[in-house]
Amino acid sequence: MSQSDTLLTFSVFQQQIETLSDSARFERLYDYSVNALNQSKYPEAALATNGMLKIAQDANNQILIGRTYMAMGNMERNQNNPTKAISDYLKAQSIFSSVGEYRRQLRALQRIEGVYISLRDLEKAQYYCEQALTIARQQKLELEIANIYNDLASIEDIRKKYNQALHYNELALRIYQSLKEEDSYTVSLFNRAIILKNSGQYRQSADIYQQCLKAAKEKQDVELEGMIYINLPNTLLLLNQLNEAEEYIRMALTWANSQSKSPPYYQNIYETLTAIYEKRGQFQQAFQYQKLSMVYRDSVMNAEKSRQLIETETRFQTREKQLHIERLDEDNLRQRQQLAWLTGGAILLTFLLGIMLLQYRTIRRVNGKLAETNQTLSDANERINKQSGQLKQLMRELHHRVKNNLAIVSSLLYLQSNRLEDENAVRAVREGQQRVEAMSLIHQQLYQTDNVTRVNMQTYIDELVRGLMQSFNHQDNFNLQLNVAPIDLDVELAVPLGLILNELTTNAFKHAYKGIDTPSLSISLWKEDQLYLEIKDNGPGMDVSQWQKPSRSFGK
C-alpha cells in the first residue's frame, strides 16, 4: 500500500485480512499503519498498531513486539509527543537488545537521538549516539557505524564545532567509499557541503555541492538534485555570485513545481530569492518575494486549515455511522414486513410482541451508536483544542526565536560598526541596527502576550521612542507627548509602521534639536476611516527648495 493509495476504513480493512495467518496480518497491519501515518490519519494508525501489538503478544514474538513499539514511537513523534515517542523507542530497543537484534536496536537508539536533536537537547542526543556507536563497533556493523558518524556530525554542526563535525563526516565518507555505498556516500557528501558553508568555507562548500549535483544527475536522483538546487544558492550568496545563485534557486522552483512539494520548500526558495534581490539593491522585487515567502510560511502554520481538516474527518466519520444506523433501520423494517406476511392473524399478538422487542433492541443499538458518535465528536474537539494550544505555543516560540535572531543581527551590526573607521559607514550601520531593533521589539511583544499575531501599539510606540531617546541622550529636559489610541495591529502592518516611526523619530533626534533649549516631540496615532500617524517636533524644519533637491537619503 503506497502513500498515494486511498486509505480504507479500518473496519473494512480488518474484514479483508481476517482470514490471513497471524504473521501475514501483522505485516498488512504494519503497512496500513505506515500509510495512515503518511496521510496524518492518526486514529487509524493507532487502531493498526493496537492490532499489531495484540498479534505480537498473543504469539509471544519479541521481535514483532519491538517492531510494534517502533511504529508507536513513529506515530507519537509525528503528533509532536516527544516524551511518549522516546518511551516507545526505549521499549523497542530494550526488546531488540534482549533477543540479539542489534541492527534494529541501533535504529531505535538513532530514533531516540533524532527526537533529542529536534528538541535541541544535544547532550542526550550525543549520549544515545555513543551508545549506538559502541554496539555497532562491538558487532562490527560498518554501515551502521558510518550512519552514526553522520549523526554525530549533525550534532557537532548544531553546536558550531565545525572541525569536529567535518571529522565525523570524513570518517563516514571513508566507510561508505570502502563499502561501495554510493548513494549513502553522495548524501553524506551533501551534508559535508552544508557543514562547510556553516563553518565559513564557502568555496569548498560550493565545489562539493557541484560534485554532489553531478552524481545526482548521473544516478537520476531527482530528490537529491532538488535539495542541492535549494541549498547551493545560500553558499553562492555568501560568495557574492548572485547570478549563479538565482539560476540555481529558479531550478529549485521548477523542481518543486514538478514534484508538487509542500509549502516549506517554497518558503525556503522565496526567502533565498528575497536575499538575492536585497543584496542587489532591488528592494521592490525583494519585497515581492518576501511576501510570497510569508504566504507559504503562513500556510505551514495555518491553524485554521488544521482545524478544518479535523472537522471534515469528524463529519465524515459521523456520516458513515449515521448511514450505518439508517441501513440497520431499513433491514429491520424489511424483516418486520416479511414476518407480517408469513405469520397471519392467528399469531398477531405474538407478532406485535416481537415487533416491540425488536424496536427496543433497535433503540438500544441506535443509542449505542449515538454514544459512539458523541464520543468521537468529543475526542475530535479535544484534539482541536490541544492542537490549537500547540499551534499558539509554536507561534509564541517562533516570535521568540525571530526576536533572538534579530537581537543577534543587531549585535553583529554593533560589533561591525566598532570595527569601521569611516564615520558615514558607522552611522549607516548603526541606523540599520536601530531598524532591526524596531522589528525585534515587535516580536518581543508577540511572544510575551497571549495574542501572538497582533501588536499593542501603545506599548510598542512607548518602548520604541523611549529606547531611541536613551540612544540619543535626550532623556533630560525633553518634552515627549504620546497620544496613541489603544490600537492592536497585525504584525504585517506593525513592522512597516514601526520602521517608519523609527526613521522619522531618529531624524528628529539627529537633526531637529540643534540650538533648541527645550526639545519637544509629539507622536499621535489614531484610527477613523483610515489609520493616521502624526509626528511633530519643534525644530527649525526644512524649506521646500531643500526638500525638493535630489538626495540618496534612505530616511527621506
XYZ file of C-alpha atoms in Angstrom:
556
model
C 0.000 0.000 0.000
C 1.665 3.226 -1.147
C 1.316 6.683 0.345
C -0.886 7.812 -2.502
C -3.383 4.913 -2.048
C -6.816 5.756 -0.668
C -6.879 4.517 2.920
C -9.659 2.041 3.646
C -11.679 2.433 6.807
C -10.160 0.250 9.486
C -13.262 -1.935 9.835
C -13.242 -2.692 6.082
C -9.507 -3.352 6.169
C -9.954 -5.768 9.090
C -12.516 -7.752 7.129
C -10.086 -8.060 4.210
C -7.296 -9.557 6.328
C -9.230 -11.637 8.891
C -8.606 -14.934 7.063
C -4.828 -14.438 6.763
C -2.251 -16.021 9.032
C -1.050 -14.078 12.095
C 2.298 -13.166 10.517
C 0.647 -12.021 7.281
C -1.963 -9.988 9.215
C 0.827 -8.348 11.233
C 2.688 -7.255 8.083
C -0.518 -5.926 6.475
C -1.339 -4.004 9.662
C 2.198 -2.606 9.711
C 1.848 -1.356 6.105
C -1.583 0.099 6.943
C -0.178 2.000 9.955
C 2.647 3.473 7.833
C 0.196 4.577 5.156
C -2.168 6.094 7.754
C 0.753 7.936 9.343
C 1.843 9.335 5.969
C -1.690 10.686 5.497
C -1.845 12.078 9.088
C -4.751 9.765 9.934
C -3.674 9.092 13.493
C -6.802 7.307 14.815
C -6.464 4.683 12.053
C -2.716 4.378 12.725
C -3.448 3.833 16.433
C -6.018 1.117 15.657
C -3.492 -0.632 13.401
C -0.668 -0.546 15.979
C -3.034 -1.855 18.684
C -3.908 -4.753 16.376
C -0.187 -5.397 15.762
C 0.527 -5.444 19.498
C -2.260 -7.964 20.183
C -0.983 -10.334 17.479
C 2.614 -9.994 18.689
C 1.732 -10.501 22.370
C -0.581 -13.482 21.669
C 2.266 -15.108 19.738
C 4.818 -14.012 22.388
C 7.029 -12.904 19.499
C 9.535 -10.388 20.932
C 10.721 -9.100 17.554
C 7.149 -8.294 16.491
C 6.502 -6.606 19.855
C 9.629 -4.489 19.361
C 8.581 -3.542 15.826
C 5.170 -2.523 17.166
C 6.730 -0.185 19.727
C 8.848 1.324 16.956
C 5.661 2.008 14.939
C 4.023 3.517 18.024
C 7.053 5.742 18.595
C 6.889 6.967 14.991
C 3.204 7.812 15.442
C 3.812 9.750 18.675
C 6.753 11.625 17.118
C 4.600 12.676 14.154
C 1.987 14.004 16.590
C 4.651 16.031 18.434
C 4.547 13.892 21.591
C 8.324 13.527 22.152
C 8.117 12.080 25.685
C 5.778 9.252 24.642
C 7.803 8.667 21.449
C 11.040 8.255 23.428
C 9.293 5.873 25.858
C 8.120 3.646 22.988
C 11.550 3.697 21.296
C 13.242 2.744 24.594
C 10.892 -0.250 24.975
C 11.710 -1.315 21.423
C 15.495 -1.042 21.835
C 15.378 -2.973 25.125
C 13.448 -5.817 23.461
C 15.766 -5.905 20.425
C 18.792 -5.950 22.729
C 17.409 -8.932 24.670
C 16.920 -11.030 21.501
C 20.178 -10.001 19.784
C 18.547 -7.920 17.008
C 21.391 -5.394 17.001
C 20.571 -3.583 13.765
C 17.013 -2.971 14.954
C 18.355 -1.909 18.352
C 20.618 0.643 16.630
C 17.685 2.034 14.637
C 15.720 2.510 17.871
C 18.647 4.332 19.509
C 19.030 6.559 16.445
C 15.316 7.431 16.551
C 15.708 8.445 20.220
C 18.749 10.542 19.310
C 16.741 12.150 16.481
C 13.980 13.195 18.891
C 16.520 14.778 21.227
C 18.154 16.633 18.313
C 14.762 18.070 17.344
C 14.350 19.179 20.997
C 17.891 20.655 20.866
C 18.907 18.510 23.867
C 22.285 17.753 22.336
C 23.804 16.179 25.454
C 21.211 13.385 25.499
C 21.353 13.077 21.712
C 25.127 12.515 21.909
C 24.676 10.047 24.786
C 22.415 7.772 22.710
C 24.661 8.221 19.657
C 27.662 7.000 21.621
C 25.636 4.056 22.983
C 24.731 3.093 19.423
C 28.340 3.529 18.250
C 29.624 1.193 20.991
C 27.163 -1.541 19.977
C 27.904 -1.098 16.261
C 31.658 -1.394 16.899
C 31.213 -4.489 19.073
C 29.133 -6.179 16.368
C 31.401 -4.844 13.559
C 28.475 -3.304 11.682
C 30.419 -0.962 9.416
C 27.473 0.578 7.568
C 25.707 1.406 10.845
C 28.963 2.896 12.207
C 29.085 5.256 9.219
C 25.431 6.252 9.751
C 26.124 7.066 13.399
C 29.171 9.146 12.430
C 26.830 11.185 10.235
C 24.512 11.716 13.231
C 27.455 12.859 15.369
C 28.487 15.249 12.590
C 24.990 16.786 12.662
C 25.155 17.246 16.444
C 28.552 18.965 16.270
C 27.349 21.129 13.371
C 24.448 22.372 15.510
C 26.938 23.083 18.299
C 29.015 25.058 15.755
C 32.002 22.796 16.416
C 32.658 22.570 12.716
C 36.116 20.917 12.797
C 34.730 18.034 14.862
C 31.664 17.828 12.586
C 33.874 17.624 9.499
C 35.994 14.949 11.191
C 32.966 12.695 11.833
C 31.724 13.344 8.315
C 35.098 12.336 6.863
C 35.019 9.067 8.847
C 31.564 8.278 7.451
C 32.664 9.063 3.883
C 35.629 6.694 4.130
C 33.430 3.802 5.295
C 30.780 4.403 2.603
C 33.513 4.504 -0.027
C 35.096 1.280 1.209
C 31.685 -0.448 1.237
C 30.849 0.984 -2.205
C 27.669 2.522 -0.772
C 27.439 5.170 -3.483
C 24.033 6.592 -2.512
C 24.985 6.975 1.142
C 28.332 8.444 0.097
C 26.650 11.131 -2.022
C 24.177 12.054 0.746
C 27.000 12.280 3.272
C 28.952 14.459 0.823
C 25.883 16.714 0.572
C 25.912 17.028 4.388
C 29.584 17.953 4.215
C 28.779 20.847 1.865
C 26.287 22.164 4.422
C 28.822 21.920 7.273
C 31.478 23.687 5.179
C 29.043 26.508 4.428
C 28.160 26.852 8.117
C 31.868 26.953 9.016
C 32.585 29.779 6.543
C 34.449 27.661 3.949
C 32.198 28.845 1.141
C 34.335 27.949 -1.878
C 34.906 24.366 -0.686
C 31.169 24.093 0.060
C 30.238 25.234 -3.473
C 32.696 22.795 -5.052
C 31.272 19.843 -3.113
C 27.707 20.855 -3.983
C 28.723 20.709 -7.657
C 30.266 17.287 -7.123
C 27.021 16.065 -5.489
C 24.944 17.573 -8.293
C 26.952 15.706 -10.916
C 26.471 12.410 -9.047
C 22.732 13.053 -8.560
C 22.252 13.691 -12.272
C 24.191 10.560 -13.220
C 22.023 8.443 -10.923
C 18.875 10.360 -11.887
C 18.252 11.040 -8.193
C 15.651 13.786 -8.634
C 15.107 14.307 -4.894
C 18.780 14.916 -4.094
C 19.130 17.091 -7.199
C 16.295 19.314 -5.967
C 17.762 19.596 -2.475
C 21.060 20.743 -3.967
C 19.242 23.377 -6.035
C 17.689 24.690 -2.809
C 20.887 24.706 -0.692
C 23.633 25.660 -3.167
C 22.338 29.256 -3.700
C 22.847 30.017 0.007
C 26.563 29.325 -0.397
C 26.757 31.252 -3.685
C 25.122 34.241 -1.967
C 27.929 34.288 0.581
C 30.425 34.187 -2.311
C 28.545 37.134 -3.871
C 27.839 35.068 -7.004
C 24.324 36.434 -7.284
C 23.594 35.451 -10.894
C 24.565 31.820 -10.308
C 22.603 31.785 -7.056
C 19.479 32.994 -8.866
C 19.973 30.455 -11.662
C 20.036 27.512 -9.223
C 17.195 28.734 -6.996
C 14.979 29.083 -10.072
C 15.892 25.479 -10.940
C 14.753 24.633 -7.400
C 11.428 26.373 -8.067
C 10.939 24.365 -11.278
C 11.796 21.171 -9.407
C 9.373 21.945 -6.555
C 6.571 22.611 -9.046
C 7.225 19.359 -10.923
C 7.325 17.324 -7.712
C 4.296 19.040 -6.084
C 6.321 19.832 -2.998
C 4.856 21.072 0.299
C 4.825 24.771 1.391
C 8.115 24.699 3.422
C 10.089 24.094 0.202
C 8.529 27.156 -1.455
C 9.102 29.225 1.685
C 12.867 28.446 1.544
C 13.012 29.175 -2.196
C 11.329 32.579 -1.939
C 13.410 33.514 1.125
C 16.540 32.868 -0.954
C 15.186 34.968 -3.839
C 14.447 37.754 -1.344
C 18.057 37.663 -0.103
C 19.423 37.736 -3.678
C 17.435 40.804 -4.662
C 18.153 42.561 -1.365
C 21.864 42.073 -1.987
C 21.447 43.547 -5.472
C 19.671 46.556 -4.008
C 16.448 45.743 -5.908
C 14.283 46.219 -2.847
C 10.909 46.340 -4.628
C 11.428 42.893 -6.168
C 12.884 41.620 -2.878
C 9.737 42.802 -1.109
C 7.540 40.899 -3.588
C 9.456 37.658 -2.992
C 9.335 38.245 0.756
C 5.539 38.486 0.566
C 5.443 35.146 -1.289
C 7.647 33.510 1.342
C 5.345 34.834 4.065
C 2.327 33.374 2.263
C 3.902 29.909 2.312
C 5.073 30.391 5.892
C 1.515 31.189 6.928
C 0.188 28.126 5.097
C 2.623 25.926 7.059
C 1.406 27.293 10.378
C -2.257 27.845 9.485
C -4.199 26.568 12.458
C -7.492 27.124 10.696
C -6.689 24.600 7.995
C -5.667 22.059 10.600
C -8.919 22.634 12.474
C -10.985 22.311 9.286
C -9.214 19.065 8.409
C -10.109 17.564 11.769
C -13.700 18.773 11.493
C -14.018 17.323 7.985
C -12.695 13.977 9.165
C -15.098 14.019 12.108
C -18.061 14.886 9.892
C -17.118 12.060 7.532
C -16.894 9.544 10.347
C -20.198 10.781 11.804
C -21.965 10.473 8.440
C -20.600 6.949 8.000
C -22.101 5.979 11.347
C -25.414 7.643 10.519
C -25.612 5.763 7.211
C -24.891 2.538 9.054
C -27.740 3.265 11.500
C -30.073 4.010 8.593
C -29.141 0.734 6.923
C -29.875 -1.090 10.160
C -33.312 0.573 10.345
C -34.079 -0.407 6.740
C -33.069 -4.009 7.415
C -35.248 -4.111 10.497
C -38.241 -2.702 8.572
C -37.780 -5.276 5.826
C -37.686 -8.064 8.398
C -40.868 -6.810 10.061
C -42.685 -6.735 6.704
C -41.602 -10.304 5.898
C -42.749 -11.505 9.300
C -46.119 -9.781 8.808
C -46.757 -11.689 5.529
C -45.651 -15.050 6.967
C -47.426 -15.060 10.295
C -51.128 -14.251 9.720
C -53.870 -13.335 12.036
C -53.557 -16.384 14.300
C -50.231 -15.211 15.691
C -50.912 -11.421 15.505
C -50.385 -10.870 19.218
C -47.064 -12.747 19.157
C -46.030 -10.736 16.108
C -46.799 -7.451 17.874
C -44.831 -8.519 20.934
C -41.939 -9.455 18.650
C -42.111 -6.039 16.985
C -41.951 -4.319 20.371
C -38.964 -6.377 21.409
C -37.259 -5.718 18.105
C -37.884 -1.993 18.399
C -36.481 -2.000 21.909
C -33.299 -3.681 20.704
C -33.090 -1.318 17.751
C -33.357 1.687 20.067
C -30.589 0.269 22.235
C -28.362 -0.269 19.193
C -29.123 3.232 17.940
C -28.374 4.678 21.367
C -25.124 2.749 21.440
C -24.132 4.081 18.011
C -25.102 7.619 19.059
C -22.968 7.254 22.191
C -20.022 6.204 19.994
C -20.666 9.178 17.710
C -20.767 11.578 20.677
C -17.516 10.129 21.981
C -15.916 10.575 18.536
C -17.045 14.217 18.442
C -15.757 14.760 21.995
C -12.364 13.272 21.088
C -12.215 15.431 17.959
C -12.966 18.590 19.970
C -10.269 17.637 22.457
C -7.777 17.179 19.600
C -8.791 20.546 18.137
C -8.260 22.311 21.496
C -4.951 20.544 22.030
C -3.668 21.370 18.533
C -4.846 24.972 18.906
C -2.796 25.286 22.104
C 0.195 23.643 20.424
C -0.030 25.980 17.443
C -0.294 29.002 19.750
C 2.774 27.821 21.642
C 4.616 27.255 18.336
C 3.744 30.801 17.210
C 4.993 32.219 20.519
C 8.196 30.182 20.198
C 8.570 31.363 16.580
C 8.294 35.021 17.623
C 10.757 34.355 20.444
C 13.252 32.837 18.004
C 12.736 35.648 15.488
C 13.338 38.194 18.267
C 16.500 36.335 19.330
C 17.723 36.150 15.709
C 17.101 39.884 15.238
C 18.956 40.541 18.509
C 21.908 38.581 17.127
C 21.776 40.582 13.884
C 21.663 43.814 15.930
C 24.658 42.716 17.984
C 26.592 41.778 14.834
C 25.834 45.179 13.319
C 27.010 46.860 16.511
C 30.242 44.859 16.538
C 30.753 45.606 12.845
C 30.291 49.335 13.431
C 33.007 49.261 16.100
C 35.438 47.935 13.502
C 34.672 50.609 10.925
C 36.678 53.812 10.690
C 34.605 55.750 8.186
C 32.041 57.796 10.146
C 29.455 57.611 7.370
C 29.756 53.839 7.308
C 29.490 53.670 11.115
C 26.399 55.871 11.008
C 24.779 53.747 8.305
C 25.429 50.511 10.190
C 24.105 51.992 13.458
C 20.949 53.168 11.680
C 20.488 49.678 10.309
C 20.908 48.320 13.819
C 18.145 50.628 15.097
C 15.803 49.424 12.337
C 16.478 45.798 13.282
C 15.788 46.613 16.946
C 12.488 48.257 15.945
C 11.398 44.985 14.318
C 12.791 42.912 17.211
C 10.656 44.869 19.685
C 7.510 43.798 17.803
C 8.366 40.095 18.045
C 9.287 40.534 21.715
C 5.784 41.838 22.381
C 4.184 38.989 20.441
C 5.802 36.185 22.410
C 5.259 37.923 25.777
C 1.477 38.151 25.328
C -1.368 35.711 24.691
C -2.116 37.387 21.330
C 0.591 36.016 19.007
C -0.487 37.845 15.822
C -1.368 41.424 16.845
C 0.779 44.174 18.399
C -0.407 46.655 21.031
C 0.727 49.947 19.504
C 0.515 51.945 22.772
C 3.101 49.729 24.461
C 5.202 49.296 21.299
C 5.467 53.032 20.424
C 6.228 53.967 24.050
C 9.075 51.410 24.313
C 10.462 52.237 20.846
C 10.539 56.033 21.331
C 11.958 55.877 24.839
C 14.650 53.478 23.628
C 15.597 55.974 20.880
C 15.604 58.848 23.424
C 18.078 56.870 25.516
C 20.215 56.089 22.464
C 20.449 59.819 21.540
C 20.811 61.057 25.170
C 17.572 63.069 25.131
C 16.212 61.916 28.455
C 16.710 65.148 30.440
C 14.750 68.351 29.784
C 12.818 66.732 26.932
C 9.096 67.196 26.335
C 7.663 63.925 24.991
C 3.939 63.757 24.228
C 2.452 60.399 23.222
C -1.184 60.398 22.113
C -1.577 56.806 20.955
C -5.038 55.278 20.726
C -5.499 51.713 22.109
C -4.994 50.030 18.747
C -3.824 46.467 18.086
C -2.323 45.959 14.620
C -1.483 42.826 12.679
C 2.259 42.156 12.620
C 2.365 42.646 8.810
C 1.235 46.272 9.294
C 3.022 46.877 12.598
C 6.501 46.140 11.136
C 6.452 48.781 8.333
C 4.709 51.262 10.661
C 7.436 50.696 13.267
C 10.148 51.244 10.650
C 8.507 54.497 9.506
C 8.205 55.665 13.119
C 11.825 54.687 13.812
C 13.015 56.567 10.710
C 11.142 59.826 11.421
C 11.899 59.834 15.153
C 15.583 59.126 14.536
C 15.762 62.011 12.044
C 14.186 64.308 14.644
C 16.711 63.315 17.321
C 19.605 63.683 14.856
C 18.724 66.955 13.127
C 15.857 68.843 14.795
C 17.135 69.987 18.168
C 20.422 71.731 17.494
C 20.176 75.045 19.328
C 16.770 74.151 20.884
C 16.717 74.710 24.646
C 13.587 72.695 25.336
C 13.267 69.980 22.668
C 9.776 68.670 22.118
C 8.386 65.669 20.258
C 4.712 64.813 19.740
C 3.551 61.439 18.368
C -0.103 60.665 17.692
C -1.726 57.513 16.299
C -5.466 57.199 15.756
C -7.936 55.447 13.536
C -11.041 56.790 11.839
C -11.837 55.651 8.323
C -8.087 55.060 7.954
C -5.050 54.799 10.212
C -3.246 58.090 10.904
C 0.283 58.628 12.253
C 1.425 62.177 13.074
C 4.949 63.080 14.271
C 5.844 66.687 15.133
C 8.976 68.280 16.594
C 9.823 71.917 17.447
C 12.965 72.038 15.301
C 13.677 74.568 12.507
C 12.298 72.229 9.826
C 13.392 72.035 6.170
C 12.395 74.537 3.465
C 10.673 73.369 0.288
C 13.609 74.008 -2.038
C 15.921 71.955 0.205
C 13.374 69.136 0.326
C 12.981 69.073 -3.470
C 16.693 68.641 -4.114
C 17.637 65.111 -5.229
C 19.001 63.037 -2.375
C 20.100 59.462 -1.753
C 18.974 59.654 1.879
C 17.223 56.427 2.946
C 15.207 58.263 5.608
C 13.957 60.907 3.178
